[in-house]
mmCIF file with all atom_site columns, C-alpha atoms in Angstrom:
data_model
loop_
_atom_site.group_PDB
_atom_site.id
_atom_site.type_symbol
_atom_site.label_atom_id
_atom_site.label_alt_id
_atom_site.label_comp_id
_atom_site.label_asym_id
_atom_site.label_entity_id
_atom_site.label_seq_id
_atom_site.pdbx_PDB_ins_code
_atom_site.Cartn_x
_atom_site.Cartn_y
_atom_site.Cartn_z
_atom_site.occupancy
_atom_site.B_iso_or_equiv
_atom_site.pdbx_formal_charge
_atom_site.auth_seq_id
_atom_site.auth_comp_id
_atom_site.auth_asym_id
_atom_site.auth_atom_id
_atom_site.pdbx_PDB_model_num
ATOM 1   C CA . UNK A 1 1   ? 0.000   0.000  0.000  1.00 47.00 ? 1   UNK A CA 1
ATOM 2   C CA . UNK A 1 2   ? 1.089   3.646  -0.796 1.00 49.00 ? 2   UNK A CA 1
ATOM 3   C CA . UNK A 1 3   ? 1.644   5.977  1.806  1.00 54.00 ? 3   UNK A CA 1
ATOM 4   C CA . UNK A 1 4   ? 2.086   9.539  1.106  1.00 70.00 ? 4   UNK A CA 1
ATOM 5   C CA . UNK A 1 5   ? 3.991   11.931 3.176  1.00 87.00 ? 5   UNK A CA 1
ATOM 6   C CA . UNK A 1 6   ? 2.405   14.139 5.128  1.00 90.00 ? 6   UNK A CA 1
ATOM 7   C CA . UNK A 1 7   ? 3.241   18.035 4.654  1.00 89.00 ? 7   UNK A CA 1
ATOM 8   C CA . UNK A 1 8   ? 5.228   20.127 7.187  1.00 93.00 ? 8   UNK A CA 1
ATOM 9   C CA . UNK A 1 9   ? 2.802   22.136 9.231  1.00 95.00 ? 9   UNK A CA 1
ATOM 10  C CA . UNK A 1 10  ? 5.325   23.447 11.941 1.00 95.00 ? 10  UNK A CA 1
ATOM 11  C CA . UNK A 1 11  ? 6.469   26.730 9.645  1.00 94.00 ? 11  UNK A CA 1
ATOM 12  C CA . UNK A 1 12  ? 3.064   27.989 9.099  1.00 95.00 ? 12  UNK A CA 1
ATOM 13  C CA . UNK A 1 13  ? 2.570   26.883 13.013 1.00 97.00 ? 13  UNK A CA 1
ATOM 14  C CA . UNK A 1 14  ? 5.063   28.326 14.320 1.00 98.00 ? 14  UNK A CA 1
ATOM 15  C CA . UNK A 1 15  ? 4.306   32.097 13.997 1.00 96.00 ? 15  UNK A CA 1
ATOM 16  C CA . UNK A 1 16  ? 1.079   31.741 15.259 1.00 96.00 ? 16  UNK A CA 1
ATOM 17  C CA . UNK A 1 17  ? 2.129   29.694 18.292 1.00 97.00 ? 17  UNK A CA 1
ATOM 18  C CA . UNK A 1 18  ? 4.820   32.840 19.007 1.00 97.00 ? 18  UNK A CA 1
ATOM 19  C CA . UNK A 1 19  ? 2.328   35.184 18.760 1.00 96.00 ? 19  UNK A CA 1
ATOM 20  C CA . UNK A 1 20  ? -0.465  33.544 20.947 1.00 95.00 ? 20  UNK A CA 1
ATOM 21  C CA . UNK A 1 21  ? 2.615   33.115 23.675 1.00 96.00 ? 21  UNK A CA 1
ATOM 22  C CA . UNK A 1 22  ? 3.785   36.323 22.886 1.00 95.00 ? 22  UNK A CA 1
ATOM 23  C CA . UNK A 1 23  ? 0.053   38.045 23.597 1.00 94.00 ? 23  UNK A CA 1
ATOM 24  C CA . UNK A 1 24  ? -0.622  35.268 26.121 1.00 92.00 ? 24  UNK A CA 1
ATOM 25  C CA . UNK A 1 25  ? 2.562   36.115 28.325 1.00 93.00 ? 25  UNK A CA 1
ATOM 26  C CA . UNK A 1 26  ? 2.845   39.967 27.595 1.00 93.00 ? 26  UNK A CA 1
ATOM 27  C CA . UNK A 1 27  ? 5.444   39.185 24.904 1.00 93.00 ? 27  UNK A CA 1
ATOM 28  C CA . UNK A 1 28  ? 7.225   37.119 28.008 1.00 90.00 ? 28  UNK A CA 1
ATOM 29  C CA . UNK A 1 29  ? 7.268   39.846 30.682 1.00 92.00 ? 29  UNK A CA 1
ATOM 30  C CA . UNK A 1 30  ? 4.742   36.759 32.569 1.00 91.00 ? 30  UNK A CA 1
ATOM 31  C CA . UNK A 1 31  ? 6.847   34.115 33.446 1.00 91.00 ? 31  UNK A CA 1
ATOM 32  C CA . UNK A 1 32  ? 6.374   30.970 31.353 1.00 91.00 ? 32  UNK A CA 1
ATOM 33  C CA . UNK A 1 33  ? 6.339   27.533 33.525 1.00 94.00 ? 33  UNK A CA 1
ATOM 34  C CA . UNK A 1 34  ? 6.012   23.886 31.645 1.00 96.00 ? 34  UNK A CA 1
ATOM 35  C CA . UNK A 1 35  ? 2.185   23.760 32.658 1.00 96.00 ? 35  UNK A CA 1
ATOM 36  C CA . UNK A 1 36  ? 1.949   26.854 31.287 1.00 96.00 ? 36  UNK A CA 1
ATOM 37  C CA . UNK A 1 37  ? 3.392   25.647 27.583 1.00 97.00 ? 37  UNK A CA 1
ATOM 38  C CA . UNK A 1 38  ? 1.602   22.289 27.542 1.00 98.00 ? 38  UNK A CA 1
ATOM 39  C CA . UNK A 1 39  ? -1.625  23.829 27.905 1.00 97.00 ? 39  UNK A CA 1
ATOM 40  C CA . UNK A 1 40  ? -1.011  25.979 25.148 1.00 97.00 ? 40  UNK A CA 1
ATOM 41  C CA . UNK A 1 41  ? 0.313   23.078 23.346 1.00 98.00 ? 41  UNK A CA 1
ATOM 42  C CA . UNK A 1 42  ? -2.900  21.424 23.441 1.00 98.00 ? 42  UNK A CA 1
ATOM 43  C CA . UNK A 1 43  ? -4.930  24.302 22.780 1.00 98.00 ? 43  UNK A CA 1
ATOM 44  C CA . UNK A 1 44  ? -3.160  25.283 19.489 1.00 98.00 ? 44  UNK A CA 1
ATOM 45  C CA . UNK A 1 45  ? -3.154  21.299 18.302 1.00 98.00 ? 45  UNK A CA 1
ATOM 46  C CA . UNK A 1 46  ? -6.574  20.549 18.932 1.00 98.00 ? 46  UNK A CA 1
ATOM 47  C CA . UNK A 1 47  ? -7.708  24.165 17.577 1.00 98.00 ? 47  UNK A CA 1
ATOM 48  C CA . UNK A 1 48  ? -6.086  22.758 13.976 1.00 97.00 ? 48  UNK A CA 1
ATOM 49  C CA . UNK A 1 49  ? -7.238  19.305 14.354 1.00 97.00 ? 49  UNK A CA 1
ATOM 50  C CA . UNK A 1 50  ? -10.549 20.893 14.549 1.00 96.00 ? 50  UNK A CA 1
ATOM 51  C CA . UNK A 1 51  ? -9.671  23.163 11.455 1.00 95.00 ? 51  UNK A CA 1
ATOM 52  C CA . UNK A 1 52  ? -8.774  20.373 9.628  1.00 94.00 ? 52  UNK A CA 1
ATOM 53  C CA . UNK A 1 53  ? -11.836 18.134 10.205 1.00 93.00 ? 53  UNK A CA 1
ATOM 54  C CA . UNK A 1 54  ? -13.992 21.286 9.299  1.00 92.00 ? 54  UNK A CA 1
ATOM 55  C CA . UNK A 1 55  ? -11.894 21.408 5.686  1.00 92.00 ? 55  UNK A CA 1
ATOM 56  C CA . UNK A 1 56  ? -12.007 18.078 5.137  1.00 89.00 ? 56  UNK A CA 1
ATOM 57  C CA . UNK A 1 57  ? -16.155 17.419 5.324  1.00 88.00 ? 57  UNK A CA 1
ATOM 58  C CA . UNK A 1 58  ? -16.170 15.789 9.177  1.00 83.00 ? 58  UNK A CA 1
ATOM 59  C CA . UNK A 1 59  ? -12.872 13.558 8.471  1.00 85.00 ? 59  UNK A CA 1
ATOM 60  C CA . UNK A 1 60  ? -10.019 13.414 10.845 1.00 91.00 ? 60  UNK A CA 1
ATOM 61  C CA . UNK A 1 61  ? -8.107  9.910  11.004 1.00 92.00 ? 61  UNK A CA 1
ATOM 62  C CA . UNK A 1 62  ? -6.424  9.407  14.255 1.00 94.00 ? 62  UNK A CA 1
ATOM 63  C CA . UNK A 1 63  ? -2.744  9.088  12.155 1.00 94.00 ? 63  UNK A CA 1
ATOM 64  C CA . UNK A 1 64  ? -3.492  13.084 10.951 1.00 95.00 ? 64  UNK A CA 1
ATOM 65  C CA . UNK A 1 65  ? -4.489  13.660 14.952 1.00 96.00 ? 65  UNK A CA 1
ATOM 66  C CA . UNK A 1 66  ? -1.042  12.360 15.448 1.00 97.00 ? 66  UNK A CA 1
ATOM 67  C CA . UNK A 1 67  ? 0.681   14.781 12.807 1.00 96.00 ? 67  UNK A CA 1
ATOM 68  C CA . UNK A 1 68  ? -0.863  17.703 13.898 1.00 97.00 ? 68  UNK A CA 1
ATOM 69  C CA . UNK A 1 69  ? 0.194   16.807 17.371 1.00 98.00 ? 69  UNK A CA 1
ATOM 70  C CA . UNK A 1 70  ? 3.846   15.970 16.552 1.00 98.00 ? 70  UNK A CA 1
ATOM 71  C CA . UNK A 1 71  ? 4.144   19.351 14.607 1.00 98.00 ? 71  UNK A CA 1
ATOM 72  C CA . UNK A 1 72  ? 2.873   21.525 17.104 1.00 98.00 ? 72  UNK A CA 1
ATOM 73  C CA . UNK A 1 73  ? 4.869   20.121 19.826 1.00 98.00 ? 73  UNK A CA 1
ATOM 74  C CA . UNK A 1 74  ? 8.260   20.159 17.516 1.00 98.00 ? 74  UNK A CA 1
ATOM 75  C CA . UNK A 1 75  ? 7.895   23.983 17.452 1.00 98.00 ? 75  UNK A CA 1
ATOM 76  C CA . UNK A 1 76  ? 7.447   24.071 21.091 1.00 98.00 ? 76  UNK A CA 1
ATOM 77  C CA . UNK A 1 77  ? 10.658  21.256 21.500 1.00 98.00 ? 77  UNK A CA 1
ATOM 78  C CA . UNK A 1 78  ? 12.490  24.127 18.835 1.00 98.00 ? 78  UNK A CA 1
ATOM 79  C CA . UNK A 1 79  ? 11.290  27.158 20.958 1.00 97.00 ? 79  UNK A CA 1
ATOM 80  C CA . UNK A 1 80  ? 11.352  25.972 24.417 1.00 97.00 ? 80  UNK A CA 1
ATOM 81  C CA . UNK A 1 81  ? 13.987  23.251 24.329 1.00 97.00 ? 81  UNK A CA 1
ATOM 82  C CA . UNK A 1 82  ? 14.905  23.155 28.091 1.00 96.00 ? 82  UNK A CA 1
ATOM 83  C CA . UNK A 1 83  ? 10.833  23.518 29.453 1.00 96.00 ? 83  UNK A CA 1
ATOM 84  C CA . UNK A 1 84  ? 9.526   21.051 26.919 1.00 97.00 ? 84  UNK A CA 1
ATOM 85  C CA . UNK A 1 85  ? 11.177  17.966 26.580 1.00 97.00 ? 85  UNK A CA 1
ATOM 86  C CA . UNK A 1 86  ? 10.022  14.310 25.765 1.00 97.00 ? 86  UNK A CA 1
ATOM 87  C CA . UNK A 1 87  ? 7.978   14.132 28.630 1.00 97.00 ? 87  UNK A CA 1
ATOM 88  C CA . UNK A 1 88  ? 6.136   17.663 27.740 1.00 98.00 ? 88  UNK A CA 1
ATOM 89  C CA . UNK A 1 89  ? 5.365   16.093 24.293 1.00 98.00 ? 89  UNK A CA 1
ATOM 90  C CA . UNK A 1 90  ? 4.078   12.959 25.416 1.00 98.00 ? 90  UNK A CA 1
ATOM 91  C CA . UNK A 1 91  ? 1.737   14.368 27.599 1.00 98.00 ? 91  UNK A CA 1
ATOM 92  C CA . UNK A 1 92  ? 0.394   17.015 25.247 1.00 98.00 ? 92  UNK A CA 1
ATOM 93  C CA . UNK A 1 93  ? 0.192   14.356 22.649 1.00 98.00 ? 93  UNK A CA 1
ATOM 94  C CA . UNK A 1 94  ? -2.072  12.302 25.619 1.00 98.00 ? 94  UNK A CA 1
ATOM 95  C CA . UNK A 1 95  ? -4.277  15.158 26.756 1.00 98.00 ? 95  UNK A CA 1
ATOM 96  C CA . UNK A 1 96  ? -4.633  16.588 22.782 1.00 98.00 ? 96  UNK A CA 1
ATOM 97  C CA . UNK A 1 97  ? -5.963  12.524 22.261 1.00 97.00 ? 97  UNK A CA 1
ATOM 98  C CA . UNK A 1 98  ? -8.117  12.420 24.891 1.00 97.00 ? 98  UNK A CA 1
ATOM 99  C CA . UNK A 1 99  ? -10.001 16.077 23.944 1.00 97.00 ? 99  UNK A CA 1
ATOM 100 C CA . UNK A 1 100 ? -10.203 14.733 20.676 1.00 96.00 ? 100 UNK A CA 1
ATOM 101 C CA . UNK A 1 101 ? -12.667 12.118 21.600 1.00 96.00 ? 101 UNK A CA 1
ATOM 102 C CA . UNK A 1 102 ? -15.305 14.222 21.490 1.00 94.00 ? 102 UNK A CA 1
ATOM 103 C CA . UNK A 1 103 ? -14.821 16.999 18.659 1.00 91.00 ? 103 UNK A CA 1
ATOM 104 C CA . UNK A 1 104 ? -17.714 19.215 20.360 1.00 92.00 ? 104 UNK A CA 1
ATOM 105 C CA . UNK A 1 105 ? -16.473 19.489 23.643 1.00 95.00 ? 105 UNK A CA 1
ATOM 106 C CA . UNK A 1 106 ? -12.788 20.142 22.759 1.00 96.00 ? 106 UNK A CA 1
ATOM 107 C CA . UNK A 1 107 ? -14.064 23.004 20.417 1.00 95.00 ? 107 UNK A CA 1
ATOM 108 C CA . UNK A 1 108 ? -15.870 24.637 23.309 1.00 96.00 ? 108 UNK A CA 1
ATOM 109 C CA . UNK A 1 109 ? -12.711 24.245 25.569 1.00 96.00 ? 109 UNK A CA 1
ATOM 110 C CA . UNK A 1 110 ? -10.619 25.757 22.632 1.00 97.00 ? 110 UNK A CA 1
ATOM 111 C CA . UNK A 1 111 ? -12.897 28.452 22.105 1.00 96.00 ? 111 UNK A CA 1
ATOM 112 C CA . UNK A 1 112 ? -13.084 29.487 25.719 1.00 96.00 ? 112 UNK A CA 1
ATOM 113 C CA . UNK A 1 113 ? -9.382  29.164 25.873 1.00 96.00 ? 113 UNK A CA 1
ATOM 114 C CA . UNK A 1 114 ? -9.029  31.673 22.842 1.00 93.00 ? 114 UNK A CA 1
ATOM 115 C CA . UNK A 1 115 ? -11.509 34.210 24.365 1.00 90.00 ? 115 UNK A CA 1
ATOM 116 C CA . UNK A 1 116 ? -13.954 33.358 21.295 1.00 87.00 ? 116 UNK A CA 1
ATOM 117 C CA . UNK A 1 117 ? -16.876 33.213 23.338 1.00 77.00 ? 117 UNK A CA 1
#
């Protein structure tokens, strides 16, 4: 079976992720802890899983959950190399899982997390 690769989402990611720290943490006058960065994490990754299954008619494989995932956190591991490590990624990767069981309620946590409603 073919498998195509899938395309590098962390460039376009990453600017936006700077920017919602950056606004988030008074452009980092608010001290940052690893709680702090894994929320954010999870936030941003299920906010574009959600994206995604919106563009795509209602589809969203689990292996694309996992891509989105492992992009987001790979900026974070490239911005924040010392505060979020394996063990950061691993459990952002757990929590943005578990929110994604239920599409509905993970866009109501995102949007109250993004001040949307």
């Amino acid at each position: 079976m073919l498998q195509l690769l899938k395309p590098r989402f962390r460039d376009f990611f990453e600017t936006d992720i700077m920017h919602n720290i950056r606004y988030r943490f008074d452009d980092f006058s608010i001290p940052l802890c690893k709680n702090d960065l894994i929320k954010e994490c999870v936030m941003y990754a299920v906010d574009m899983c959600i994206e995604f299954q919106k563009k795509s008619d209602g589809l969203l494989s689990d292996d694309w959950i996992d891509h989105i995932s492992s992009e987001v956190c790979s900026v974070f591991r490239k911005n924040f190399p010392t505060d979020f490590g394996i063990t950061e990624v691993n459990d952002a990767k757990s929590r943005i899982r578990v929110l994604m069981q239920t599409p509905s309620q993970a866009s109501t946590e995102v949007s109250i997390y993004y001040n949307r409603i």
